[in-house]
Amino acid sequence: MFAARKAQKPGRVKRLSFSGGGQSLRVFQDMAKVYYIDPISHISGKVCRHTQTIFMHRRDSGTNFTTRICNPHKGNPTDGQKDAMLAFAAAQAKVSEVMSDPTQRQAAAQRFKNQTKYKTLRGFIFAENYGQA
């Protein structure tokens, strides 16, 4: 978690501490080199259940970004939303069924090998079944 520092002569190291907004950042300085110590590598999800800001981390590209939930819907779901939820639930149930049956899983794995669009077997099976729903 902490940045590695090489052994240094006494008196040549400055320890600077900056604080603000309830957070602090420590910087170790050795002549022209500055070592930053990140308290965490990334945040994913919501910080608390009341916030509308979501932090996301993409593992495949290593990028971090934030997004906001704008105008969250607080009423009952519409007919289109209900249809989408039912299709999602049916596709997820089919994924669980295929993954638990060895013969169906083997057939799906063979189809998965012949394509390049999807990265995971579960995602591939889900996409096949969600499109049919």
JSON list of C-alpha atoms in Angstrom, two decimals:
[
{"chain": "A", "resi": 1, "resn": "MET", "atom": "CA", "xyz": [0.00, 0.00, 0.00]},
{"chain": "A", "resi": 2, "resn": "PHE", "atom": "CA", "xyz": [2.83, 2.38, 0.80]},
{"chain": "A", "resi": 3, "resn": "ALA", "atom": "CA", "xyz": [5.31, 3.36, -1.86]},
{"chain": "A", "resi": 4, "resn": "ALA", "atom": "CA", "xyz": [8.69, 1.73, -1.48]},
{"chain": "A", "resi": 5, "resn": "ARG", "atom": "CA", "xyz": [11.52, 4.07, -0.53]},
{"chain": "A", "resi": 6, "resn": "LYS", "atom": "CA", "xyz": [15.20, 3.36, -0.77]},
{"chain": "A", "resi": 7, "resn": "ALA", "atom": "CA", "xyz": [17.49, 3.86, 2.21]},
{"chain": "A", "resi": 8, "resn": "GLN", "atom": "CA", "xyz": [18.50, 7.49, 2.50]},
{"chain": "A", "resi": 9, "resn": "LYS", "atom": "CA", "xyz": [21.01, 9.47, 4.50]},
{"chain": "A", "resi": 10, "resn": "PRO", "atom": "CA", "xyz": [19.66, 11.25, 7.57]},
{"chain": "A", "resi": 11, "resn": "GLY", "atom": "CA", "xyz": [18.86, 14.89, 7.03]},
{"chain": "A", "resi": 12, "resn": "ARG", "atom": "CA", "xyz": [18.13, 14.56, 3.30]},
{"chain": "A", "resi": 13, "resn": "VAL", "atom": "CA", "xyz": [14.51, 13.50, 3.64]},
{"chain": "A", "resi": 14, "resn": "LYS", "atom": "CA", "xyz": [11.72, 16.01, 3.98]},
{"chain": "A", "resi": 15, "resn": "ARG", "atom": "CA", "xyz": [8.35, 14.80, 5.12]},
{"chain": "A", "resi": 16, "resn": "LEU", "atom": "CA", "xyz": [5.57, 17.09, 3.99]},
{"chain": "A", "resi": 17, "resn": "SER", "atom": "CA", "xyz": [2.02, 16.60, 5.11]},
{"chain": "A", "resi": 18, "resn": "PHE", "atom": "CA", "xyz": [-0.92, 18.28, 3.38]},
{"chain": "A", "resi": 19, "resn": "SER", "atom": "CA", "xyz": [-4.40, 18.14, 4.78]},
{"chain": "A", "resi": 20, "resn": "GLY", "atom": "CA", "xyz": [-7.72, 19.49, 3.70]},
{"chain": "A", "resi": 21, "resn": "GLY", "atom": "CA", "xyz": [-11.30, 18.38, 3.52]},
{"chain": "A", "resi": 22, "resn": "GLY", "atom": "CA", "xyz": [-10.79, 15.76, 6.21]},
{"chain": "A", "resi": 23, "resn": "GLN", "atom": "CA", "xyz": [-8.16, 13.89, 4.18]},
{"chain": "A", "resi": 24, "resn": "SER", "atom": "CA", "xyz": [-4.40, 14.04, 4.29]},
{"chain": "A", "resi": 25, "resn": "LEU", "atom": "CA", "xyz": [-1.74, 13.27, 1.72]},
{"chain": "A", "resi": 26, "resn": "ARG", "atom": "CA", "xyz": [1.83, 12.54, 2.74]},
{"chain": "A", "resi": 27, "resn": "VAL", "atom": "CA", "xyz": [4.67, 13.28, 0.40]},
{"chain": "A", "resi": 28, "resn": "PHE", "atom": "CA", "xyz": [8.23, 12.07, 0.89]},
{"chain": "A", "resi": 29, "resn": "GLN", "atom": "CA", "xyz": [10.75, 14.18, -0.97]},
{"chain": "A", "resi": 30, "resn": "ASP", "atom": "CA", "xyz": [14.35, 13.22, -1.75]},
{"chain": "A", "resi": 31, "resn": "MET", "atom": "CA", "xyz": [15.99, 16.03, -3.67]},
{"chain": "A", "resi": 32, "resn": "ALA", "atom": "CA", "xyz": [14.09, 15.97, -6.99]},
{"chain": "A", "resi": 33, "resn": "LYS", "atom": "CA", "xyz": [12.11, 12.76, -6.43]},
{"chain": "A", "resi": 34, "resn": "VAL", "atom": "CA", "xyz": [8.63, 12.83, -4.92]},
{"chain": "A", "resi": 35, "resn": "TYR", "atom": "CA", "xyz": [6.90, 9.65, -3.79]},
{"chain": "A", "resi": 36, "resn": "TYR", "atom": "CA", "xyz": [3.12, 9.88, -3.49]},
{"chain": "A", "resi": 37, "resn": "ILE", "atom": "CA", "xyz": [1.36, 7.46, -1.19]},
{"chain": "A", "resi": 38, "resn": "ASP", "atom": "CA", "xyz": [-2.16, 6.64, -2.34]},
{"chain": "A", "resi": 39, "resn": "PRO", "atom": "CA", "xyz": [-4.45, 5.70, 0.53]},
{"chain": "A", "resi": 40, "resn": "ILE", "atom": "CA", "xyz": [-6.42, 3.38, -1.81]},
{"chain": "A", "resi": 41, "resn": "SER", "atom": "CA", "xyz": [-6.01, 2.28, -5.41]},
{"chain": "A", "resi": 42, "resn": "HIS", "atom": "CA", "xyz": [-9.64, 2.86, -6.49]},
{"chain": "A", "resi": 43, "resn": "ILE", "atom": "CA", "xyz": [-13.23, 3.06, -5.30]},
{"chain": "A", "resi": 44, "resn": "SER", "atom": "CA", "xyz": [-16.09, 1.14, -6.89]},
{"chain": "A", "resi": 45, "resn": "GLY", "atom": "CA", "xyz": [-19.77, 1.68, -6.24]},
{"chain": "A", "resi": 46, "resn": "LYS", "atom": "CA", "xyz": [-21.45, 4.17, -3.95]},
{"chain": "A", "resi": 47, "resn": "VAL", "atom": "CA", "xyz": [-19.69, 5.70, -0.96]},
{"chain": "A", "resi": 48, "resn": "CYS", "atom": "CA", "xyz": [-22.91, 5.60, 1.07]},
{"chain": "A", "resi": 49, "resn": "ARG", "atom": "CA", "xyz": [-26.50, 4.65, 0.34]},
{"chain": "A", "resi": 50, "resn": "HIS", "atom": "CA", "xyz": [-27.68, 8.27, 0.27]},
{"chain": "A", "resi": 51, "resn": "THR", "atom": "CA", "xyz": [-25.33, 9.57, -2.42]},
{"chain": "A", "resi": 52, "resn": "GLN", "atom": "CA", "xyz": [-26.18, 9.83, -6.10]},
{"chain": "A", "resi": 53, "resn": "THR", "atom": "CA", "xyz": [-22.52, 9.69, -7.20]},
{"chain": "A", "resi": 54, "resn": "ILE", "atom": "CA", "xyz": [-21.18, 6.30, -8.29]},
{"chain": "A", "resi": 55, "resn": "PHE", "atom": "CA", "xyz": [-17.45, 5.57, -8.60]},
{"chain": "A", "resi": 56, "resn": "MET", "atom": "CA", "xyz": [-16.42, 2.96, -11.17]},
{"chain": "A", "resi": 57, "resn": "HIS", "atom": "CA", "xyz": [-13.17, 1.17, -11.95]},
{"chain": "A", "resi": 58, "resn": "ARG", "atom": "CA", "xyz": [-12.63, -0.71, -15.22]},
{"chain": "A", "resi": 59, "resn": "ARG", "atom": "CA", "xyz": [-10.27, -3.61, -14.65]},
{"chain": "A", "resi": 60, "resn": "ASP", "atom": "CA", "xyz": [-9.62, -4.23, -18.34]},
{"chain": "A", "resi": 61, "resn": "SER", "atom": "CA", "xyz": [-8.30, -0.70, -19.01]},
{"chain": "A", "resi": 62, "resn": "GLY", "atom": "CA", "xyz": [-7.38, 0.38, -15.47]},
{"chain": "A", "resi": 63, "resn": "THR", "atom": "CA", "xyz": [-9.38, 3.61, -15.70]},
{"chain": "A", "resi": 64, "resn": "ASN", "atom": "CA", "xyz": [-11.43, 5.23, -12.97]},
{"chain": "A", "resi": 65, "resn": "PHE", "atom": "CA", "xyz": [-14.46, 7.42, -13.57]},
{"chain": "A", "resi": 66, "resn": "THR", "atom": "CA", "xyz": [-17.51, 8.73, -11.78]},
{"chain": "A", "resi": 67, "resn": "THR", "atom": "CA", "xyz": [-21.13, 9.07, -12.81]},
{"chain": "A", "resi": 68, "resn": "ARG", "atom": "CA", "xyz": [-24.26, 10.49, -11.24]},
{"chain": "A", "resi": 69, "resn": "ILE", "atom": "CA", "xyz": [-27.75, 9.10, -11.02]},
{"chain": "A", "resi": 70, "resn": "CYS", "atom": "CA", "xyz": [-29.82, 11.89, -12.55]},
{"chain": "A", "resi": 71, "resn": "ASN", "atom": "CA", "xyz": [-33.52, 12.04, -11.79]},
{"chain": "A", "resi": 72, "resn": "PRO", "atom": "CA", "xyz": [-33.89, 8.58, -10.24]},
{"chain": "A", "resi": 73, "resn": "HIS", "atom": "CA", "xyz": [-37.34, 7.09, -10.87]},
{"chain": "A", "resi": 74, "resn": "LYS", "atom": "CA", "xyz": [-39.27, 6.78, -7.61]},
{"chain": "A", "resi": 75, "resn": "GLY", "atom": "CA", "xyz": [-42.60, 5.52, -8.91]},
{"chain": "A", "resi": 76, "resn": "ASN", "atom": "CA", "xyz": [-43.82, 2.07, -9.86]},
{"chain": "A", "resi": 77, "resn": "PRO", "atom": "CA", "xyz": [-42.13, 0.43, -12.85]},
{"chain": "A", "resi": 78, "resn": "THR", "atom": "CA", "xyz": [-43.75, 0.91, -16.25]},
{"chain": "A", "resi": 79, "resn": "ASP", "atom": "CA", "xyz": [-44.89, -2.00, -18.41]},
{"chain": "A", "resi": 80, "resn": "GLY", "atom": "CA", "xyz": [-41.72, -1.77, -20.50]},
{"chain": "A", "resi": 81, "resn": "GLN", "atom": "CA", "xyz": [-39.55, -1.84, -17.38]},
{"chain": "A", "resi": 82, "resn": "LYS", "atom": "CA", "xyz": [-41.47, -4.85, -16.06]},
{"chain": "A", "resi": 83, "resn": "ASP", "atom": "CA", "xyz": [-40.96, -6.65, -19.39]},
{"chain": "A", "resi": 84, "resn": "ALA", "atom": "CA", "xyz": [-37.22, -5.91, -19.27]},
{"chain": "A", "resi": 85, "resn": "MET", "atom": "CA", "xyz": [-36.99, -7.16, -15.67]},
{"chain": "A", "resi": 86, "resn": "LEU", "atom": "CA", "xyz": [-38.82, -10.39, -16.57]},
{"chain": "A", "resi": 87, "resn": "ALA", "atom": "CA", "xyz": [-36.58, -10.95, -19.61]},
{"chain": "A", "resi": 88, "resn": "PHE", "atom": "CA", "xyz": [-33.49, -10.36, -17.45]},
{"chain": "A", "resi": 89, "resn": "ALA", "atom": "CA", "xyz": [-34.72, -12.79, -14.78]},
{"chain": "A", "resi": 90, "resn": "ALA", "atom": "CA", "xyz": [-35.54, -15.44, -17.41]},
{"chain": "A", "resi": 91, "resn": "ALA", "atom": "CA", "xyz": [-32.11, -15.08, -19.04]},
{"chain": "A", "resi": 92, "resn": "GLN", "atom": "CA", "xyz": [-30.36, -15.28, -15.67]},
{"chain": "A", "resi": 93, "resn": "ALA", "atom": "CA", "xyz": [-32.35, -18.42, -14.76]},
{"chain": "A", "resi": 94, "resn": "LYS", "atom": "CA", "xyz": [-31.33, -20.00, -18.08]},
{"chain": "A", "resi": 95, "resn": "VAL", "atom": "CA", "xyz": [-27.66, -19.13, -17.39]},
{"chain": "A", "resi": 96, "resn": "SER", "atom": "CA", "xyz": [-27.87, -20.88, -14.00]},
{"chain": "A", "resi": 97, "resn": "GLU", "atom": "CA", "xyz": [-29.52, -23.91, -15.63]},
{"chain": "A", "resi": 98, "resn": "VAL", "atom": "CA", "xyz": [-26.90, -24.18, -18.39]},
{"chain": "A", "resi": 99, "resn": "MET", "atom": "CA", "xyz": [-23.96, -23.70, -16.01]},
{"chain": "A", "resi": 100, "resn": "SER", "atom": "CA", "xyz": [-25.24, -26.40, -13.64]},
{"chain": "A", "resi": 101, "resn": "ASP", "atom": "CA", "xyz": [-25.78, -29.04, -16.39]},
{"chain": "A", "resi": 102, "resn": "PRO", "atom": "CA", "xyz": [-22.42, -30.43, -17.67]},
{"chain": "A", "resi": 103, "resn": "THR", "atom": "CA", "xyz": [-23.67, -31.36, -21.16]},
{"chain": "A", "resi": 104, "resn": "GLN", "atom": "CA", "xyz": [-25.31, -27.99, -21.82]},
{"chain": "A", "resi": 105, "resn": "ARG", "atom": "CA", "xyz": [-22.26, -26.24, -20.38]},
{"chain": "A", "resi": 106, "resn": "GLN", "atom": "CA", "xyz": [-19.93, -28.16, -22.70]},
{"chain": "A", "resi": 107, "resn": "ALA", "atom": "CA", "xyz": [-22.06, -27.28, -25.75]},
{"chain": "A", "resi": 108, "resn": "ALA", "atom": "CA", "xyz": [-22.14, -23.62, -24.71]},
{"chain": "A", "resi": 109, "resn": "ALA", "atom": "CA", "xyz": [-18.36, -23.65, -24.16]},
{"chain": "A", "resi": 110, "resn": "GLN", "atom": "CA", "xyz": [-17.87, -24.94, -27.70]},
{"chain": "A", "resi": 111, "resn": "ARG", "atom": "CA", "xyz": [-20.05, -22.14, -29.13]},
{"chain": "A", "resi": 112, "resn": "PHE", "atom": "CA", "xyz": [-18.18, -19.66, -26.91]},
{"chain": "A", "resi": 113, "resn": "LYS", "atom": "CA", "xyz": [-14.83, -20.71, -28.40]},
{"chain": "A", "resi": 114, "resn": "ASN", "atom": "CA", "xyz": [-16.08, -19.98, -31.92]},
{"chain": "A", "resi": 115, "resn": "GLN", "atom": "CA", "xyz": [-16.84, -16.30, -31.20]},
{"chain": "A", "resi": 116, "resn": "THR", "atom": "CA", "xyz": [-14.76, -13.26, -30.19]},
{"chain": "A", "resi": 117, "resn": "LYS", "atom": "CA", "xyz": [-17.34, -10.74, -29.00]},
{"chain": "A", "resi": 118, "resn": "TYR", "atom": "CA", "xyz": [-17.81, -11.91, -25.39]},
{"chain": "A", "resi": 119, "resn": "LYS", "atom": "CA", "xyz": [-15.05, -12.36, -22.81]},
{"chain": "A", "resi": 120, "resn": "THR", "atom": "CA", "xyz": [-16.80, -14.70, -20.35]},
{"chain": "A", "resi": 121, "resn": "LEU", "atom": "CA", "xyz": [-18.85, -17.84, -20.81]},
{"chain": "A", "resi": 122, "resn": "ARG", "atom": "CA", "xyz": [-21.58, -16.54, -18.49]},
{"chain": "A", "resi": 123, "resn": "GLY", "atom": "CA", "xyz": [-21.86, -13.28, -20.45]},
{"chain": "A", "resi": 124, "resn": "PHE", "atom": "CA", "xyz": [-22.05, -15.22, -23.71]},
{"chain": "A", "resi": 125, "resn": "ILE", "atom": "CA", "xyz": [-24.84, -17.51, -22.45]},
{"chain": "A", "resi": 126, "resn": "PHE", "atom": "CA", "xyz": [-26.71, -14.54, -21.00]},
{"chain": "A", "resi": 127, "resn": "ALA", "atom": "CA", "xyz": [-26.53, -12.62, -24.29]},
{"chain": "A", "resi": 128, "resn": "GLU", "atom": "CA", "xyz": [-27.82, -15.63, -26.24]},
{"chain": "A", "resi": 129, "resn": "ASN", "atom": "CA", "xyz": [-30.81, -16.05, -23.95]},
{"chain": "A", "resi": 130, "resn": "TYR", "atom": "CA", "xyz": [-31.59, -12.37, -23.38]},
{"chain": "A", "resi": 131, "resn": "GLY", "atom": "CA", "xyz": [-31.84, -11.80, -27.12]},
{"chain": "A", "resi": 132, "resn": "GLN", "atom": "CA", "xyz": [-34.35, -14.62, -27.42]},
{"chain": "A", "resi": 133, "resn": "ALA", "atom": "CA", "xyz": [-36.57, -13.37, -24.60]}
]
